[in-house]
Coordinates of C-alpha atoms in Angstrom, one line a residue:
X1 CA 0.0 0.0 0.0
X2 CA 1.3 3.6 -1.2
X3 CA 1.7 5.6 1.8
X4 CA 0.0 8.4 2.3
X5 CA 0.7 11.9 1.1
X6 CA 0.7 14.1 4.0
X7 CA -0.3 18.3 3.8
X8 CA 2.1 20.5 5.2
X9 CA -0.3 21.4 7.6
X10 CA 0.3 18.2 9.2
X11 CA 3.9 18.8 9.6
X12 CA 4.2 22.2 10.6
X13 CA 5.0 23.6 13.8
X14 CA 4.7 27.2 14.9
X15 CA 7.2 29.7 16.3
X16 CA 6.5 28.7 20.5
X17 CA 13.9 22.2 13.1
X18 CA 34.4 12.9 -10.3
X19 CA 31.6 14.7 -12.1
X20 CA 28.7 16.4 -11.0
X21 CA 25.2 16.1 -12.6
X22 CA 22.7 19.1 -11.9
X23 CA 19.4 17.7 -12.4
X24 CA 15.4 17.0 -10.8
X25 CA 15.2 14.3 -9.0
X26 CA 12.6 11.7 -11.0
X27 CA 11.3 10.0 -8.3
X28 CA 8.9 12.2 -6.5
X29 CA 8.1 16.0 -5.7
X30 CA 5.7 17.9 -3.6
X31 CA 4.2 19.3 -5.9
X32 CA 1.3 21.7 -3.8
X33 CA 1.1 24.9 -6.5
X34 CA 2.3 26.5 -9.8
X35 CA 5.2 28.2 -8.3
X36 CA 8.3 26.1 -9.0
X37 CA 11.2 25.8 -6.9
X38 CA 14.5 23.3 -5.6
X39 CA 16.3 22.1 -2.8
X40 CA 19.3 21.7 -3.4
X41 CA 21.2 18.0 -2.7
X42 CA 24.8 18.1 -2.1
X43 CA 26.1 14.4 -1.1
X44 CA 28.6 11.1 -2.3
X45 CA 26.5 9.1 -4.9
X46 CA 28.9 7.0 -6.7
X47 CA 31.2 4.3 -6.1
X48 CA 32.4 3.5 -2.4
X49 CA 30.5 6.0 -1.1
X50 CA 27.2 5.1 -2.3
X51 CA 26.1 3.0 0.6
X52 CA 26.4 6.3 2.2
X53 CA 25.1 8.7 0.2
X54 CA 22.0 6.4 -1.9
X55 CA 19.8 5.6 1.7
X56 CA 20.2 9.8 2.8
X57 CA 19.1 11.2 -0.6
X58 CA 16.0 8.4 -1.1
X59 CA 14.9 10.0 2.9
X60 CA 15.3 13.4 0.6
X61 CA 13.2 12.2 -1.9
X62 CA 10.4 10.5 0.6
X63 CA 10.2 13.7 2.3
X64 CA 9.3 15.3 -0.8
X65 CA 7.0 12.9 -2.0
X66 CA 5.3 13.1 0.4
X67 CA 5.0 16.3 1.8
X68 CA 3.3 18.7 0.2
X69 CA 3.0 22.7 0.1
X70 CA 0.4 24.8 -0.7
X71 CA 1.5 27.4 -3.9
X72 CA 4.5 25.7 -4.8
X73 CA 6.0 22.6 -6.7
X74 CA 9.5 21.3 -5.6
X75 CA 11.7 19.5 -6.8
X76 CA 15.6 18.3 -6.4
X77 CA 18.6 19.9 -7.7
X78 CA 21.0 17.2 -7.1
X79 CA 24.7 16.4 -7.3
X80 CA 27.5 14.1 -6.4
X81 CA 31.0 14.9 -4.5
X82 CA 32.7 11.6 -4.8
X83 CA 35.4 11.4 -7.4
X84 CA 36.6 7.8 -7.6
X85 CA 34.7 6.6 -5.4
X86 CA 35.6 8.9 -2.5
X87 CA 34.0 12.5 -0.8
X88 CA 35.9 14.8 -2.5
X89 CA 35.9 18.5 -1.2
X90 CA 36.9 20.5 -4.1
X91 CA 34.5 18.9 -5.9
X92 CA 32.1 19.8 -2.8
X93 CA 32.8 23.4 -3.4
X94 CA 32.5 23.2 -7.2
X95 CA 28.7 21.8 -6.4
X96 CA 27.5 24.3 -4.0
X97 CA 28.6 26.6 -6.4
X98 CA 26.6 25.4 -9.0
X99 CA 23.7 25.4 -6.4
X100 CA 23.7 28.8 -5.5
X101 CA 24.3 29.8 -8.8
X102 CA 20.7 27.8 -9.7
X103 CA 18.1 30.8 -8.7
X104 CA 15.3 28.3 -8.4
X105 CA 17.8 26.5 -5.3
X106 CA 16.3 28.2 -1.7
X107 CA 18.3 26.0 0.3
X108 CA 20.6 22.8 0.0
X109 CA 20.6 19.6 2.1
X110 CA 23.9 18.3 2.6
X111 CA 26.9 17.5 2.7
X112 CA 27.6 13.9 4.6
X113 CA 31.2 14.3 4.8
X114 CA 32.8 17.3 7.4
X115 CA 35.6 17.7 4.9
X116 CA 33.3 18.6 2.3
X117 CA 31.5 20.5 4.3
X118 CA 34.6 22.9 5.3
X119 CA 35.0 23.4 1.6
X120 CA 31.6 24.6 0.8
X121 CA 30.5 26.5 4.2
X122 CA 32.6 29.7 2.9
X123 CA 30.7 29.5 -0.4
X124 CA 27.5 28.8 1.0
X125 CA 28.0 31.5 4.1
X126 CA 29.1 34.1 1.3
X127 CA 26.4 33.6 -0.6
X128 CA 23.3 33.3 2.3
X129 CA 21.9 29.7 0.8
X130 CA 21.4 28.0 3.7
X131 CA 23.2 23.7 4.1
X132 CA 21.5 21.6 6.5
X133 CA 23.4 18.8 7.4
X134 CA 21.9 15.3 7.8
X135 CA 25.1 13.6 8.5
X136 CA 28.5 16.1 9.3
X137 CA 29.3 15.7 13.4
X138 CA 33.1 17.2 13.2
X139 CA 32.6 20.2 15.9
X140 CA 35.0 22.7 14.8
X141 CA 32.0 23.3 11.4
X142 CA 30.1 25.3 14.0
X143 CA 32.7 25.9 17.5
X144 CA 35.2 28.1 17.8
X145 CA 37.6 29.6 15.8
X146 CA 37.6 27.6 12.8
X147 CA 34.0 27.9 12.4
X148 CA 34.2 31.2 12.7
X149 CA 36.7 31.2 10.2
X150 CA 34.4 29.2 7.6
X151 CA 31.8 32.1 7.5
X152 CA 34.2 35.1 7.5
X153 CA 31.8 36.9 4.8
X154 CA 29.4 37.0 7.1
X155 CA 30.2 35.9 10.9
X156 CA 27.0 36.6 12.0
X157 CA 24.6 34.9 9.8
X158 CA 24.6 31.3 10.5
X159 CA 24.0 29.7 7.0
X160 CA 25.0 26.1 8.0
X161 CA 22.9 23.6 10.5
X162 CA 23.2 20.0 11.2
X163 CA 20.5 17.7 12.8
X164 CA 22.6 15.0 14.2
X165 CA 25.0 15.6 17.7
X166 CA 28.6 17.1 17.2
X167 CA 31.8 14.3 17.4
X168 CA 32.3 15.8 21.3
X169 CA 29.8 13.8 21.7
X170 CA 30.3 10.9 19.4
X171 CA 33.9 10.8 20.5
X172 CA 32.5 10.1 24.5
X173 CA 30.6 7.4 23.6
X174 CA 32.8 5.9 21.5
X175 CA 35.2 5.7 24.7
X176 CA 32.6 4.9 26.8
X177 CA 32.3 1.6 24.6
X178 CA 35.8 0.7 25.3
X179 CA 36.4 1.1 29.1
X180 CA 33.0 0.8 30.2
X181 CA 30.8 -1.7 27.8
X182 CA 33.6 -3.6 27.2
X183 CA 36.5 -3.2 30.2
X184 CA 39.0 -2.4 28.2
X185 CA 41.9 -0.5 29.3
X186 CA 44.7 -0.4 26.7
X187 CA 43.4 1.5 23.5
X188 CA 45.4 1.5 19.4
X189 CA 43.9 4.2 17.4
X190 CA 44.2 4.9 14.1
X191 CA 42.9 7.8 11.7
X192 CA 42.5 8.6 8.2
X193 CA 43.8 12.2 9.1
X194 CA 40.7 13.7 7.2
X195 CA 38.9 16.5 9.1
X196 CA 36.6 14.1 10.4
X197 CA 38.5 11.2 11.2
X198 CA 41.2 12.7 12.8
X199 CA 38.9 15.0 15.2
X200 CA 37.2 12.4 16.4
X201 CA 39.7 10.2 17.1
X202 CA 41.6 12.7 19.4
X203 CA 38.1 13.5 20.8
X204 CA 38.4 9.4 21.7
X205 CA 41.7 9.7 22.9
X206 CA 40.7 12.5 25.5
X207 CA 37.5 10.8 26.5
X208 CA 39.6 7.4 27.3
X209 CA 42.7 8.7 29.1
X210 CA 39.9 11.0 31.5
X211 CA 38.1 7.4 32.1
X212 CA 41.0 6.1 33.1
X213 CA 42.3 4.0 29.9
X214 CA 45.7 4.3 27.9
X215 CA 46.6 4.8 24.5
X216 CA 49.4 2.6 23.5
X217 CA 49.9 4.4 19.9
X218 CA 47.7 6.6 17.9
X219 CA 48.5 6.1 13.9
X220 CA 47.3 8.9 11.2
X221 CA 47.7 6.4 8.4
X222 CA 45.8 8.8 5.9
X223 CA 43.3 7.9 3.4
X224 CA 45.6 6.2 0.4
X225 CA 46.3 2.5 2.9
X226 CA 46.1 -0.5 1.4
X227 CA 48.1 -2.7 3.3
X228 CA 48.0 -1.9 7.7
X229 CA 50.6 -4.9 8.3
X230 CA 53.5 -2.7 9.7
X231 CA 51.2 -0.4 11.4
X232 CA 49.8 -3.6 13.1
X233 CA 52.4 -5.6 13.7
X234 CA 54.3 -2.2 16.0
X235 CA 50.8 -2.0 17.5
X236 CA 50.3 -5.4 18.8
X237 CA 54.1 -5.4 20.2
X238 CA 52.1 -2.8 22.3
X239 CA 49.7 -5.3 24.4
X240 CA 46.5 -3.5 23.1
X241 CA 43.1 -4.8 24.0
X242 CA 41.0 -2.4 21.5
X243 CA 41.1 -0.8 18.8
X244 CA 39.2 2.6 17.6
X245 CA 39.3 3.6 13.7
X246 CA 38.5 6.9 12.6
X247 CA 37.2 7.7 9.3
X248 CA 35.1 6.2 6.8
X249 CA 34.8 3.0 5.5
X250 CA 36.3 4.4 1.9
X251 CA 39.4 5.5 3.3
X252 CA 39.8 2.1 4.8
X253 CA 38.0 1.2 7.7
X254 CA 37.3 -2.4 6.2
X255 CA 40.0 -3.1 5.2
X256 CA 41.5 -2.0 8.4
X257 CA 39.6 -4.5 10.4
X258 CA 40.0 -7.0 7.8
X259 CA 43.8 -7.4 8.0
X260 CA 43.7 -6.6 11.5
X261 CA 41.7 -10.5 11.9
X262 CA 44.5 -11.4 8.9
X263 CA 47.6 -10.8 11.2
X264 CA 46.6 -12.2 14.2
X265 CA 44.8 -8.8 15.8
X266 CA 41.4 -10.6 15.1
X267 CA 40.1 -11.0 18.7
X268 CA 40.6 -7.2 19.6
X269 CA 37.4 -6.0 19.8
X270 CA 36.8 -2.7 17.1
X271 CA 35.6 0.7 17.5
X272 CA 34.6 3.0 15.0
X273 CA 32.0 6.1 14.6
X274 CA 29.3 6.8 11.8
X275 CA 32.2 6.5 9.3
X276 CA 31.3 2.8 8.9
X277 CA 27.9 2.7 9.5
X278 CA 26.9 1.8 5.8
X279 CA 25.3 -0.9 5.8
X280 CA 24.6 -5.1 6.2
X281 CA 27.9 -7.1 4.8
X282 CA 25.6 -7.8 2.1
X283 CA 26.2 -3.9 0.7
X284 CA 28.4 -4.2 -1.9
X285 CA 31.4 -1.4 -0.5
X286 CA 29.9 -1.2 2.6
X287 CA 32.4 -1.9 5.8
X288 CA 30.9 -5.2 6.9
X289 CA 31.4 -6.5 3.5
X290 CA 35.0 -5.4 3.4
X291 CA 35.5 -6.0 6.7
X292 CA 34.4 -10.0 6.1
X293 CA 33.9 -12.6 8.8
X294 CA 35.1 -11.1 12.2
X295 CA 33.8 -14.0 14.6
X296 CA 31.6 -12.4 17.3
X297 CA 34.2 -11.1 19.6
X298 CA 32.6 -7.3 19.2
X299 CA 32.8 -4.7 16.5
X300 CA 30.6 -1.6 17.1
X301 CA 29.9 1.8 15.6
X302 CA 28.3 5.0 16.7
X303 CA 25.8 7.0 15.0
X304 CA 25.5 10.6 15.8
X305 CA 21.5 10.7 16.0
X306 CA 18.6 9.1 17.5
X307 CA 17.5 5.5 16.2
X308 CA 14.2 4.9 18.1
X309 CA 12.7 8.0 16.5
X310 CA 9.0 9.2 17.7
X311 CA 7.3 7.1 14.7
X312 CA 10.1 4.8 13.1
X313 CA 7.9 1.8 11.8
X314 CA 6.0 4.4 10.3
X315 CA 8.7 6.1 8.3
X316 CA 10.8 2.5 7.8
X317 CA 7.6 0.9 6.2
X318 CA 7.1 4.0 3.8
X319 CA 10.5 3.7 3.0
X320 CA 10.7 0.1 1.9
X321 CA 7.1 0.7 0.2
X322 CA 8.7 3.3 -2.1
X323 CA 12.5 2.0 -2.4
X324 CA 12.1 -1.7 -1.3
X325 CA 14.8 -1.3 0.9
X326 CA 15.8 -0.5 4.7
X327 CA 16.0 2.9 6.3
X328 CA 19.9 4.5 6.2
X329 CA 22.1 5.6 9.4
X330 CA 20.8 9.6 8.1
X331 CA 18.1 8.3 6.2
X332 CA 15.4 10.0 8.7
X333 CA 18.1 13.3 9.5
X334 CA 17.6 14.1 5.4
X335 CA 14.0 13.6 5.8
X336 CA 14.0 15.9 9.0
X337 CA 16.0 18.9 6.9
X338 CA 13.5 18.7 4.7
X339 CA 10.7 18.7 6.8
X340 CA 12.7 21.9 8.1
X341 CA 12.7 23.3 4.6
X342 CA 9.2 22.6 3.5
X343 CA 7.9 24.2 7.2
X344 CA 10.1 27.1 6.6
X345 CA 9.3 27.4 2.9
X346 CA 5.5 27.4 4.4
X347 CA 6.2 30.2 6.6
X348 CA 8.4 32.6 4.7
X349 CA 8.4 31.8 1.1
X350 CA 11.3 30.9 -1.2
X351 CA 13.4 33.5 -0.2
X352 CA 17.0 32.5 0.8
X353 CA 17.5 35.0 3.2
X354 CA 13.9 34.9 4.9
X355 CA 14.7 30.8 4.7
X356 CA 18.1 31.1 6.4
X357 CA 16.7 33.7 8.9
X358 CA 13.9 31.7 9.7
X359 CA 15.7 28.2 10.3
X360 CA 18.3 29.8 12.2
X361 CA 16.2 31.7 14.5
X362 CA 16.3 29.9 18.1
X363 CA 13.6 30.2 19.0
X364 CA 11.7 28.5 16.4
X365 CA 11.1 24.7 16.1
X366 CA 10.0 22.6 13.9
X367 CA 8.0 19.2 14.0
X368 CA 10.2 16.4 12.3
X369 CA 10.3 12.3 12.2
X370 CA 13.2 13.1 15.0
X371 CA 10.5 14.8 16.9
X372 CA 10.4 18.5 17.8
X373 CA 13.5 20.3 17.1
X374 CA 15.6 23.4 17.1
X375 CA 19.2 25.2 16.4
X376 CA 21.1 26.7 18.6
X377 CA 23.3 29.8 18.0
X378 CA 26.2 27.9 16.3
X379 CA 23.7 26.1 14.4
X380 CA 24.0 22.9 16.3
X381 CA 20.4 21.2 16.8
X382 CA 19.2 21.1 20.3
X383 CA 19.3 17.3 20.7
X384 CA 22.3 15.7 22.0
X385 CA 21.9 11.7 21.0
X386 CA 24.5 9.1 20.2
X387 CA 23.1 5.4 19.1
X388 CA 24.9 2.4 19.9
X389 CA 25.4 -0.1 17.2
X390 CA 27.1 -4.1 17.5
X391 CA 28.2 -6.3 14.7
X392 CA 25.5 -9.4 14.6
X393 CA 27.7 -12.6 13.3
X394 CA 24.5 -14.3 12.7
X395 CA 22.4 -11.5 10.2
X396 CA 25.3 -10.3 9.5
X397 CA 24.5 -6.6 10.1
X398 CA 24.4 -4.2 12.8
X399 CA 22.3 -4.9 15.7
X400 CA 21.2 -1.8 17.6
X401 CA 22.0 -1.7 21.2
X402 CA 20.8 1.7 23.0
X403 CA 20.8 5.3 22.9
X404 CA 21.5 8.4 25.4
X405 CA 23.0 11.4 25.8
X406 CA 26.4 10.4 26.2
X407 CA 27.0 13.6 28.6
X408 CA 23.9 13.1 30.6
X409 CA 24.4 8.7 30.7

């Protein structure tokens, strides 16, 4: 059965949330009116990244389907930042050029990767379209200096939000894994030294040292590693009992853990945030089908949002109905920033700058499948939520454990 098309009355909540293709999205648009305008899409589409990127833009396109507002028809404006099969900033800040530089485009959803997102904030800042983030958790995109430094044309006009919790939070509970859900007290870290992956892993390192843990060796392999062997073999000389990755499964998280069971590291229980959290092993690319059979002596991931969300079997069975597939880690957050959109557009019109004003305001909220929601001044949203994930040897998947504000836990 078709879900239903909801109004946007139903939604709304009152002031008291290598190459590039430019192009509509075919499948589905809310199409409430004669006026015609886009939101902009900005996320990795093809290649390794695609287990990442496909499951946030189909929550896009859900949203849109089914949504509807009165006086307008909207539709997608969409392109890819992965060049070879990896996020690629540059190309990041070629596409949110070519968004602002589409009129129709009132605001852009994306980008997943915080190293993209650094490129493009300047642009976007510069040019007041407002990016809401369904994915990005490095902190520095909206604290302190560096984020200051992002939005230098205009530091006072926040034109970048994010609805899922910054890595200071991701990068507690990741430690909180190690020394409390698992007793362990002797911690290897590696990185991909990408803006992401290297801030939360020091965030990790902090968090497990203050516990009461030690870090044996911290590696910044980079992003270009196909062979771990020496890094591995000078680790476990080291007497480590886990082991934390960050980055993404595309600069080699998989095949991180893979060799790490191939040279005799297999029983360490691994560690790693949202970077891997792409999928079942049966996801071609995806980390548990790099990673391959890893026993059941404990892999997890983080996810920097809520899974039990207000309504989920709602949502996940609307989802399969219209893609025949499960709901993505950000599958609901890019649904949410475009339930923000839609409210917004609902409220003020198409206008970027009334759109940007609007969102940003904090006092407004906005009714969303991650329930009621706000920004704060930085542009942070107002809910602080980590999910807990495990590696299930028998479905072969990730098997969701709990959820909590790390800082309040």
């Amino acid at each position: 059965m078709k879900p239903k098309v909801l109004t946007i009355v139903a939604v709304v909540a009152l002031v008291g949330s290598a190459c590039s293709s430019p192009a509509s999205t075919p499948s589905g648009s809310a199409s409430g009116g004669t006026t015609a305008v886009k939101i902009g899409v900005e996320l990795p589409l093809s290649g390794g990244e695609a287990p990442n990127g496909g499951p946030t833009l189909k929550g896009i396109q859900l949203a849109i389907k089914q949504i509807q507002v009165p006086g307008y028809t909207v539709t997608l404006n969409t392109q890819d930042d992965a060049v070879n099969g990896v996020n690629n900033p540059d190309q990041g800040a070629r596409n949110i050029t070519t968004l602002v530089s589409d009129k129709a485009v009132f605001a852009v959803v994306g980008p997943f990767n915080s190293a993209v997102a650094k490129a493009e904030i300047p642009i976007s800042n510069e040019a007041g379209l407002l990016q809401c983030s369904p994915a990005n958790t490095n902190s520095t995109l909206t604290l302190g200096d560096t984020a200051k430094q992002l939005r230098q044309a205009h530091p006072d006009k926040i034109a970048y939000v994010r609805v899922v919790a910054n890595d200071d939070y991701q990068g507690l509970a990741d430690a909180t894994i190690a020394y409390k859900d698992l007793s362990k007290k002797a911690m290897y870290i590696v990185d991909d030294q990408t803006t992401y992956g290297k801030y939360l892993a020091d965030v990790v390192e902090a968090q497990f040292k203050k516990l009461g843990g030690t870090v044996v060796k911290h590696d910044g392999a980079g992003t270009n590693v196909s062979d771990y062997t020496s890094l591995l073999t000078a680790a476990q000389a080291l007497n480590p009992d886990v082991v934390f990755y960050g980055g993404v499964t595309s600069t080699g998280g998989g095949v991180l853990r893979k060799q790490m069971v191939a040279n005799g590291m297999g029983a360490l229980p691994f560690i790693g945030g949202d970077g891997i959290s792409d999928g079942a092993a049966s996801v071609p690319s995806s980390f548990l089908n790099i990673a391959g059979d890893q026993g059941d002596i404990g892999t997890w991931m983080t996810v920097a949002g809520a899974h039990d969300i207000p309504d989920r079997a709602t949502l996940a069975t609307a989802y399969k109905t219209e893609f025949n597939a499960e709901l993505g880690a950000y599958s609901a957050a890019a649904y949410a920033c475009t339930q923000v959109y839609l409210q917004a557009l609902q409220a003020v019109g198409p206008d970027r700058e009334k759109i940007r004003a609007y969102v940003t305001t904090t006092t407004n909220s906005f009714t969303t499948v991650l329930g009621k929601i706000g920004f704060d001044a930085n542009g942070d949203i107002n809910q602080h939520i980590i999910s807990y994930f495990q590696f299930d040897p028998t479905t072969k998947d990730w098997k969701f454990v709990r959820q909590n504000d790390p800082t309040a836990a």
